[in-house]
Amino acid sequence: MRLKTYKFEETEVPSDGVRTVWPPSVVLQKAPVVSRAALYLECAHFVHRCNRGQWPTWMKLNLPVFRPSGPLANRGTPSGMHRTHILQRAAGKLFFQWAEVYGDDFGLIQDIGKQQEDKEGGKKDKKFKKNSSKREKNIKKKEKEERFRLAAMLKARKCARAQVMGLFHSPLSTLIKGIVVASEETLVEAMPIAWELLLEGDQQLAAVSAVTFILAAVKAPEHASELVSRELKSEDTTQRVNALLRFQALWKFRYQCWLRMEEAAHLVFKVPPPTIEFTLPSPRIALDCAPVADPPWMPQVKTKVEEVTINQDQSRSFVTATQTRRKQQMELIHRALQAEEEKKCNERENFHITAVAVNVLSAYEPALFHAVEEHEEDQLAERSAAHPIHVAHALFPSCLCSAAVFIINLLNDAEVNMDGVAVYEVAYQVVWRCLVEDTALFLRHFLERLTREKQDTVIQVLRRLLRFVPRLPAQAAHTLYNYLVGYIMFYIRAPIEGGTELIANALSILWLVVPSVHGLYLKDLKQVLRKEQCDATLLITANVPSAKKIIVHGPDVGGIPSQFPIHEDTQFLHILQDSLDFFSIEENEHKCFFLVDTKTNQMHNPSAFVRDFYFFKRSQYPQLTLLKMDPEEAFQAGQQQAFYLHFVEVGKVLMSLAILRTSHQLAPRVLFLHDELTKLPSFPRKALEADFELYTGKFGKELLGMDTLHKMVWVKLMARMFEAMAGFFAHSSDIHLFLNVVNGALVLHPEDATILRLCMATYINAAHQFRNIFASNGYLLIMPTILQIYSNHQTNGLLCRTVEFICKQFYIMHRKPFILQMFGSVAPLLDLDVNSNFGDANKMQPKALFQLLQSLAQYIVDPLDILELVDAEKPLRALDFCYQMDPDTLTILDAVSLCVTVVSYASDSHRGHQMLTILEAVLPFYLHHLQSLTTRKETPGGPRTELQMIHSVSVCMKTLISNCEALTRNYTGPQKAIDLRGSSIKNASRGACSPPFEVEEDLPS
């Protein structure tokens, strides 16, 4: 096979290049298969040796990685595998350059070989070609010369393209060099040309065009902004797609502006700085970006044993007969290192590499962070020449940043161009790249316009951005969050008229950004915001002391103002009454005067607390003005102000809820929020504030909807806290205040199906998560509210069926403890007054209790699909294994027997008195119910069944009487306020009472 003839002898190749003569076995298509296979086998063997590190000498000498050089300080020595990878990449690059340079020569040699084959074939058929003319020989000779000439031209063209590059960019490059002295007219004329050349395949030309357009936009911002906006708003789909790609090219080459200009051009060519009027919080909130998991562009350092935690228990470790202590220690270290490597592997797999600026991070230069090694004084240290490294700075004027508005609007453009590319896909790619690389630069136009004109439009566009890109890159979310907090701080420090509306709009965006922010903790947020004195506006846990006194100016501008002290429970109603008396306002005009903030012209609700609006500042006191207004106009102004205040509160609660929805370190966040809310004096008062007087009139429906939304988000926050606090608390006092929020929301909006469904699902989740608390006394915290609402809304079938279904689920989970707690909570609420013609709205009707007990023996359908919101195995089962085999139904007779059992155990106890009250309320309705069933012939078995049921009741009563001897004794102790004046059967005919529920001003906490 003559392998020696075709052997690839790498030592014969000169050190300054590669072999240029192609082996005949590859060139000749008709060469023997064995010879060609031998050559390919030898090449494969050569590549295999290179992969194993056996590189030829001529290749090693041309690679700097094998040249002797000293390693940098604080940088690990490259491993053998790392050097092999470097050499493989370099060899691949050399092979690619080799094929690129000699690719056409290979085709030419193939043509020559083909001619030689034709020539040899011609010799064989010489007798058939004797009659060929001389003219054909001349033509072939000319074709041969033409092929050689074309090959030489192609080689020269490739050399020029690779080394000389094109000359088409020269005019624009010349213009860039003289951009400092160029006139605005010249730059305006060059703008369209540079814009059209941005999509050229020649990167040199595209870069020069981008730099020309950017520099021209600095001197002629109006023309540049108009050109870009016109292209992005074009009716042609292809033109809009190309405009997006051209903007992406401008963004890509923003770092090349200063590099292509004259040296020291930055001293003469001035770029207008960004005009953002507000400052950022100091220090910045949260982390700027998520750390990259094991970045490949950083120096590879092997994991040291000291850096790995070895989990070993000395008390349980033992050594077998075939294992030494040293071997055991080595195995532990090996497992620890393997676990560390698996951890890094999982982090790499879960990390989204597209969410970081790879081009920027991979440009890490160790020399910029090269630490100078310390030497002792008596040692002579060799000084190395340090060359200054220039870092490129970006240049992107604000007029080009205004295109972000149109680009974000194109996220909703679903049209497709001729190539099948949708506009919104290209827009999303452009937006994502800009947000990843430099969010502040891309959103500069919005940040500059936030404190100027068209603020509503800016907020709307930002909200649209978050709608199409709900999960922002970590660095983009960090930047946007800090800028929005700084924007809110701006209006807190310099309050203006309408500032509450602007803060509410900013909060509506702020909570949408929170899920994407990395490392946002409530504790750190509290410290930073308290330092900036804006925690009361952004946090629901802010406990800021109120102002000590307030100054009130009278209707007369030149009059002497009055001062009033402020206490914890001072309301604006008290200040208004004192001000009316101080300024001698006639009583018939009292309804025309209102308290208005002097700076912001904000009207205050008389029922609001002063400490919720004005906080303590040294040597600064809030000032109010007693203003005379038309009552109707004042009512509408109060409605608008209440709407925006509720809007702000909703934003604050949603931001806290978004922080708690992050699974990372959830328990510390929830426990911190629990402690802060428990110590807060205004909790849960502020969560349940509602002014029903404002729910009428022009903006009544909008205000009612906003109040409903406010209560809903509070209930969601409580549900999230219950979910995260499961297992942390064992006493009802730890969750009492938080259950009161759910109770209050249900009392305020019981007929709202959304609130009803959410509250009931929260109750079931809480009973399941805090099973020990609810097994003892947890139902005492929620059942009074549920039963009162059930009794007062008997005409609402959906609400009644929902309450019956919830009570049935409570009974399934906790069985007898739930029934006993329900009886204990409803006993003081039963309306046993026989002299009243109408029921008491603050009490529960005995008939409603009987209907509820009846429903426990029936199968009830989930009317609102509540179990869909329950985080537990469905259908629900008994939480105590003692009740696993018991039926899920409870009859009236079972309830009566349970009450008799409690009374028989301790008839003179508080629980015994409660059970006697339940028996008095239920038994008359039960006997009447048995009679009606027999009359309607609905009882299976007829009167005989009724007699059996009455006999069972009589047995219970006999047991009750025989065990109530303690009640016959004279009692001289304190008397209990238990109303046992009459039987409830006498009031059975009165209608259900459904008056409007009156909310007390001070809710129990």
PDB file of N, CA and C in Angstrom, residues 811-851:
ATOM      1  N   TYR A 811     -65.437  20.455  59.347  1.00  0.00           N
ATOM      2  CA  TYR A 811     -65.801  19.258  60.115  1.00  0.00           C
ATOM      3  C   TYR A 811     -65.038  18.035  59.613  1.00  0.00           C
ATOM      4  N   ILE A 812     -64.826  17.942  58.305  1.00  0.00           N
ATOM      5  CA  ILE A 812     -64.086  16.798  57.764  1.00  0.00           C
ATOM      6  C   ILE A 812     -62.651  16.795  58.287  1.00  0.00           C
ATOM      7  N   MET A 813     -62.051  17.962  58.427  1.00  0.00           N
ATOM      8  CA  MET A 813     -60.650  18.023  58.851  1.00  0.00           C
ATOM      9  C   MET A 813     -60.484  17.797  60.348  1.00  0.00           C
ATOM     10  N   HIS A 814     -61.346  18.403  61.191  1.00  0.00           N
ATOM     11  CA  HIS A 814     -61.124  18.355  62.635  1.00  0.00           C
ATOM     12  C   HIS A 814     -62.253  17.700  63.423  1.00  0.00           C
ATOM     13  N   ARG A 815     -63.357  17.355  62.801  1.00  0.00           N
ATOM     14  CA  ARG A 815     -64.458  16.600  63.394  1.00  0.00           C
ATOM     15  C   ARG A 815     -64.969  17.243  64.698  1.00  0.00           C
ATOM     16  N   LYS A 816     -64.954  16.486  65.795  1.00  0.00           N
ATOM     17  CA  LYS A 816     -65.582  16.947  67.041  1.00  0.00           C
ATOM     18  C   LYS A 816     -64.961  18.228  67.599  1.00  0.00           C
ATOM     19  N   PRO A 817     -63.641  18.422  67.563  1.00  0.00           N
ATOM     20  CA  PRO A 817     -63.108  19.710  68.046  1.00  0.00           C
ATOM     21  C   PRO A 817     -63.683  20.917  67.312  1.00  0.00           C
ATOM     22  N   PHE A 818     -63.925  20.780  66.023  1.00  0.00           N
ATOM     23  CA  PHE A 818     -64.526  21.899  65.293  1.00  0.00           C
ATOM     24  C   PHE A 818     -65.946  22.176  65.778  1.00  0.00           C
ATOM     25  N   ILE A 819     -66.748  21.122  65.983  1.00  0.00           N
ATOM     26  CA  ILE A 819     -68.128  21.321  66.427  1.00  0.00           C
ATOM     27  C   ILE A 819     -68.156  21.984  67.802  1.00  0.00           C
ATOM     28  N   LEU A 820     -67.309  21.533  68.692  1.00  0.00           N
ATOM     29  CA  LEU A 820     -67.283  22.123  70.028  1.00  0.00           C
ATOM     30  C   LEU A 820     -66.860  23.587  69.984  1.00  0.00           C
ATOM     31  N   GLN A 821     -65.850  23.910  69.170  1.00  0.00           N
ATOM     32  CA  GLN A 821     -65.430  25.309  69.061  1.00  0.00           C
ATOM     33  C   GLN A 821     -66.505  26.161  68.401  1.00  0.00           C
ATOM     34  N   MET A 822     -67.205  25.610  67.420  1.00  0.00           N
ATOM     35  CA  MET A 822     -68.279  26.367  66.785  1.00  0.00           C
ATOM     36  C   MET A 822     -69.400  26.647  67.774  1.00  0.00           C
ATOM     37  N   PHE A 823     -69.775  25.658  68.580  1.00  0.00           N
ATOM     38  CA  PHE A 823     -70.807  25.883  69.586  1.00  0.00           C
ATOM     39  C   PHE A 823     -70.345  26.899  70.627  1.00  0.00           C
ATOM     40  N   GLY A 824     -69.069  26.803  71.016  1.00  0.00           N
ATOM     41  CA  GLY A 824     -68.571  27.756  72.001  1.00  0.00           C
ATOM     42  C   GLY A 824     -68.521  29.179  71.483  1.00  0.00           C
ATOM     43  N   SER A 825     -68.250  29.360  70.189  1.00  0.00           N
ATOM     44  CA  SER A 825     -68.181  30.713  69.631  1.00  0.00           C
ATOM     45  C   SER A 825     -69.551  31.288  69.318  1.00  0.00           C
ATOM     46  N   VAL A 826     -70.543  30.431  69.025  1.00  0.00           N
ATOM     47  CA  VAL A 826     -71.855  30.933  68.637  1.00  0.00           C
ATOM     48  C   VAL A 826     -72.774  31.119  69.840  1.00  0.00           C
ATOM     49  N   ALA A 827     -72.468  30.490  70.967  1.00  0.00           N
ATOM     50  CA  ALA A 827     -73.358  30.593  72.128  1.00  0.00           C
ATOM     51  C   ALA A 827     -73.559  32.032  72.595  1.00  0.00           C
ATOM     52  N   PRO A 828     -72.507  32.853  72.724  1.00  0.00           N
ATOM     53  CA  PRO A 828     -72.762  34.248  73.137  1.00  0.00           C
ATOM     54  C   PRO A 828     -73.450  35.086  72.066  1.00  0.00           C
ATOM     55  N   LEU A 829     -73.493  34.607  70.815  1.00  0.00           N
ATOM     56  CA  LEU A 829     -74.056  35.394  69.718  1.00  0.00           C
ATOM     57  C   LEU A 829     -75.507  35.043  69.425  1.00  0.00           C
ATOM     58  N   LEU A 830     -76.049  34.026  70.048  1.00  0.00           N
ATOM     59  CA  LEU A 830     -77.412  33.610  69.734  1.00  0.00           C
ATOM     60  C   LEU A 830     -78.419  34.641  70.217  1.00  0.00           C
ATOM     61  N   ASP A 831     -79.366  34.940  69.355  1.00  0.00           N
ATOM     62  CA  ASP A 831     -80.416  35.912  69.667  1.00  0.00           C
ATOM     63  C   ASP A 831     -81.598  35.154  70.271  1.00  0.00           C
ATOM     64  N   LEU A 832     -81.710  35.183  71.597  1.00  0.00           N
ATOM     65  CA  LEU A 832     -82.775  34.468  72.304  1.00  0.00           C
ATOM     66  C   LEU A 832     -83.818  35.414  72.875  1.00  0.00           C
ATOM     67  N   ASP A 833     -83.855  36.617  72.366  1.00  0.00           N
ATOM     68  CA  ASP A 833     -84.814  37.610  72.849  1.00  0.00           C
ATOM     69  C   ASP A 833     -86.171  37.339  72.205  1.00  0.00           C
ATOM     70  N   VAL A 834     -87.166  36.992  73.021  1.00  0.00           N
ATOM     71  CA  VAL A 834     -88.492  36.666  72.490  1.00  0.00           C
ATOM     72  C   VAL A 834     -89.372  37.889  72.355  1.00  0.00           C
ATOM     73  N   ASN A 835     -88.961  39.011  72.909  1.00  0.00           N
ATOM     74  CA  ASN A 835     -89.802  40.203  72.873  1.00  0.00           C
ATOM     75  C   ASN A 835     -89.540  41.073  71.652  1.00  0.00           C
ATOM     76  N   SER A 836     -88.491  40.812  70.907  1.00  0.00           N
ATOM     77  CA  SER A 836     -88.145  41.638  69.750  1.00  0.00           C
ATOM     78  C   SER A 836     -88.840  41.105  68.509  1.00  0.00           C
ATOM     79  N   ASN A 837     -89.361  42.046  67.701  1.00  0.00           N
ATOM     80  CA  ASN A 837     -90.013  41.668  66.449  1.00  0.00           C
ATOM     81  C   ASN A 837     -89.014  41.495  65.311  1.00  0.00           C
ATOM     82  N   PHE A 838     -87.846  42.095  65.425  1.00  0.00           N
ATOM     83  CA  PHE A 838     -86.807  42.001  64.402  1.00  0.00           C
ATOM     84  C   PHE A 838     -85.538  41.453  65.038  1.00  0.00           C
ATOM     85  N   GLY A 839     -84.796  40.751  64.244  1.00  0.00           N
ATOM     86  CA  GLY A 839     -83.564  40.179  64.748  1.00  0.00           C
ATOM     87  C   GLY A 839     -82.477  41.221  64.924  1.00  0.00           C
ATOM     88  N   ASP A 840     -81.521  40.887  65.758  1.00  0.00           N
ATOM     89  CA  ASP A 840     -80.371  41.759  66.005  1.00  0.00           C
ATOM     90  C   ASP A 840     -79.274  41.413  65.001  1.00  0.00           C
ATOM     91  N   ALA A 841     -78.802  42.433  64.254  1.00  0.00           N
ATOM     92  CA  ALA A 841     -77.782  42.188  63.227  1.00  0.00           C
ATOM     93  C   ALA A 841     -76.452  41.778  63.826  1.00  0.00           C
ATOM     94  N   ASN A 842     -76.225  42.105  65.095  1.00  0.00           N
ATOM     95  CA  ASN A 842     -74.974  41.732  65.740  1.00  0.00           C
ATOM     96  C   ASN A 842     -75.029  40.348  66.380  1.00  0.00           C
ATOM     97  N   LYS A 843     -76.149  39.660  66.253  1.00  0.00           N
ATOM     98  CA  LYS A 843     -76.297  38.332  66.825  1.00  0.00           C
ATOM     99  C   LYS A 843     -76.702  37.353  65.735  1.00  0.00           C
ATOM    100  N   MET A 844     -76.733  36.082  66.092  1.00  0.00           N
ATOM    101  CA  MET A 844     -77.088  35.034  65.142  1.00  0.00           C
ATOM    102  C   MET A 844     -78.454  34.468  65.481  1.00  0.00           C
ATOM    103  N   GLN A 845     -79.256  34.281  64.463  1.00  0.00           N
ATOM    104  CA  GLN A 845     -80.586  33.734  64.661  1.00  0.00           C
ATOM    105  C   GLN A 845     -80.497  32.224  64.894  1.00  0.00           C
ATOM    106  N   PRO A 846     -81.244  31.702  65.862  1.00  0.00           N
ATOM    107  CA  PRO A 846     -81.206  30.247  66.130  1.00  0.00           C
ATOM    108  C   PRO A 846     -81.615  29.412  64.930  1.00  0.00           C
ATOM    109  N   LYS A 847     -82.530  29.920  64.112  1.00  0.00           N
ATOM    110  CA  LYS A 847     -82.956  29.161  62.945  1.00  0.00           C
ATOM    111  C   LYS A 847     -81.801  28.981  61.959  1.00  0.00           C
ATOM    112  N   ALA A 848     -80.961  30.021  61.816  1.00  0.00           N
ATOM    113  CA  ALA A 848     -79.804  29.911  60.925  1.00  0.00           C
ATOM    114  C   ALA A 848     -78.821  28.865  61.437  1.00  0.00           C
ATOM    115  N   LEU A 849     -78.643  28.796  62.769  1.00  0.00           N
ATOM    116  CA  LEU A 849     -77.759  27.774  63.328  1.00  0.00           C
ATOM    117  C   LEU A 849     -78.307  26.377  63.062  1.00  0.00           C
ATOM    118  N   PHE A 850     -79.617  26.213  63.197  1.00  0.00           N
ATOM    119  CA  PHE A 850     -80.218  24.906  62.934  1.00  0.00           C
ATOM    120  C   PHE A 850     -80.043  24.506  61.467  1.00  0.00           C
ATOM    121  N   GLN A 851     -80.209  25.450  60.548  1.00  0.00           N
ATOM    122  CA  GLN A 851     -80.016  25.139  59.126  1.00  0.00           C
ATOM    123  C   GLN A 851     -78.564  24.759  58.837  1.00  0.00           C
TER     124      GLN A 851
END
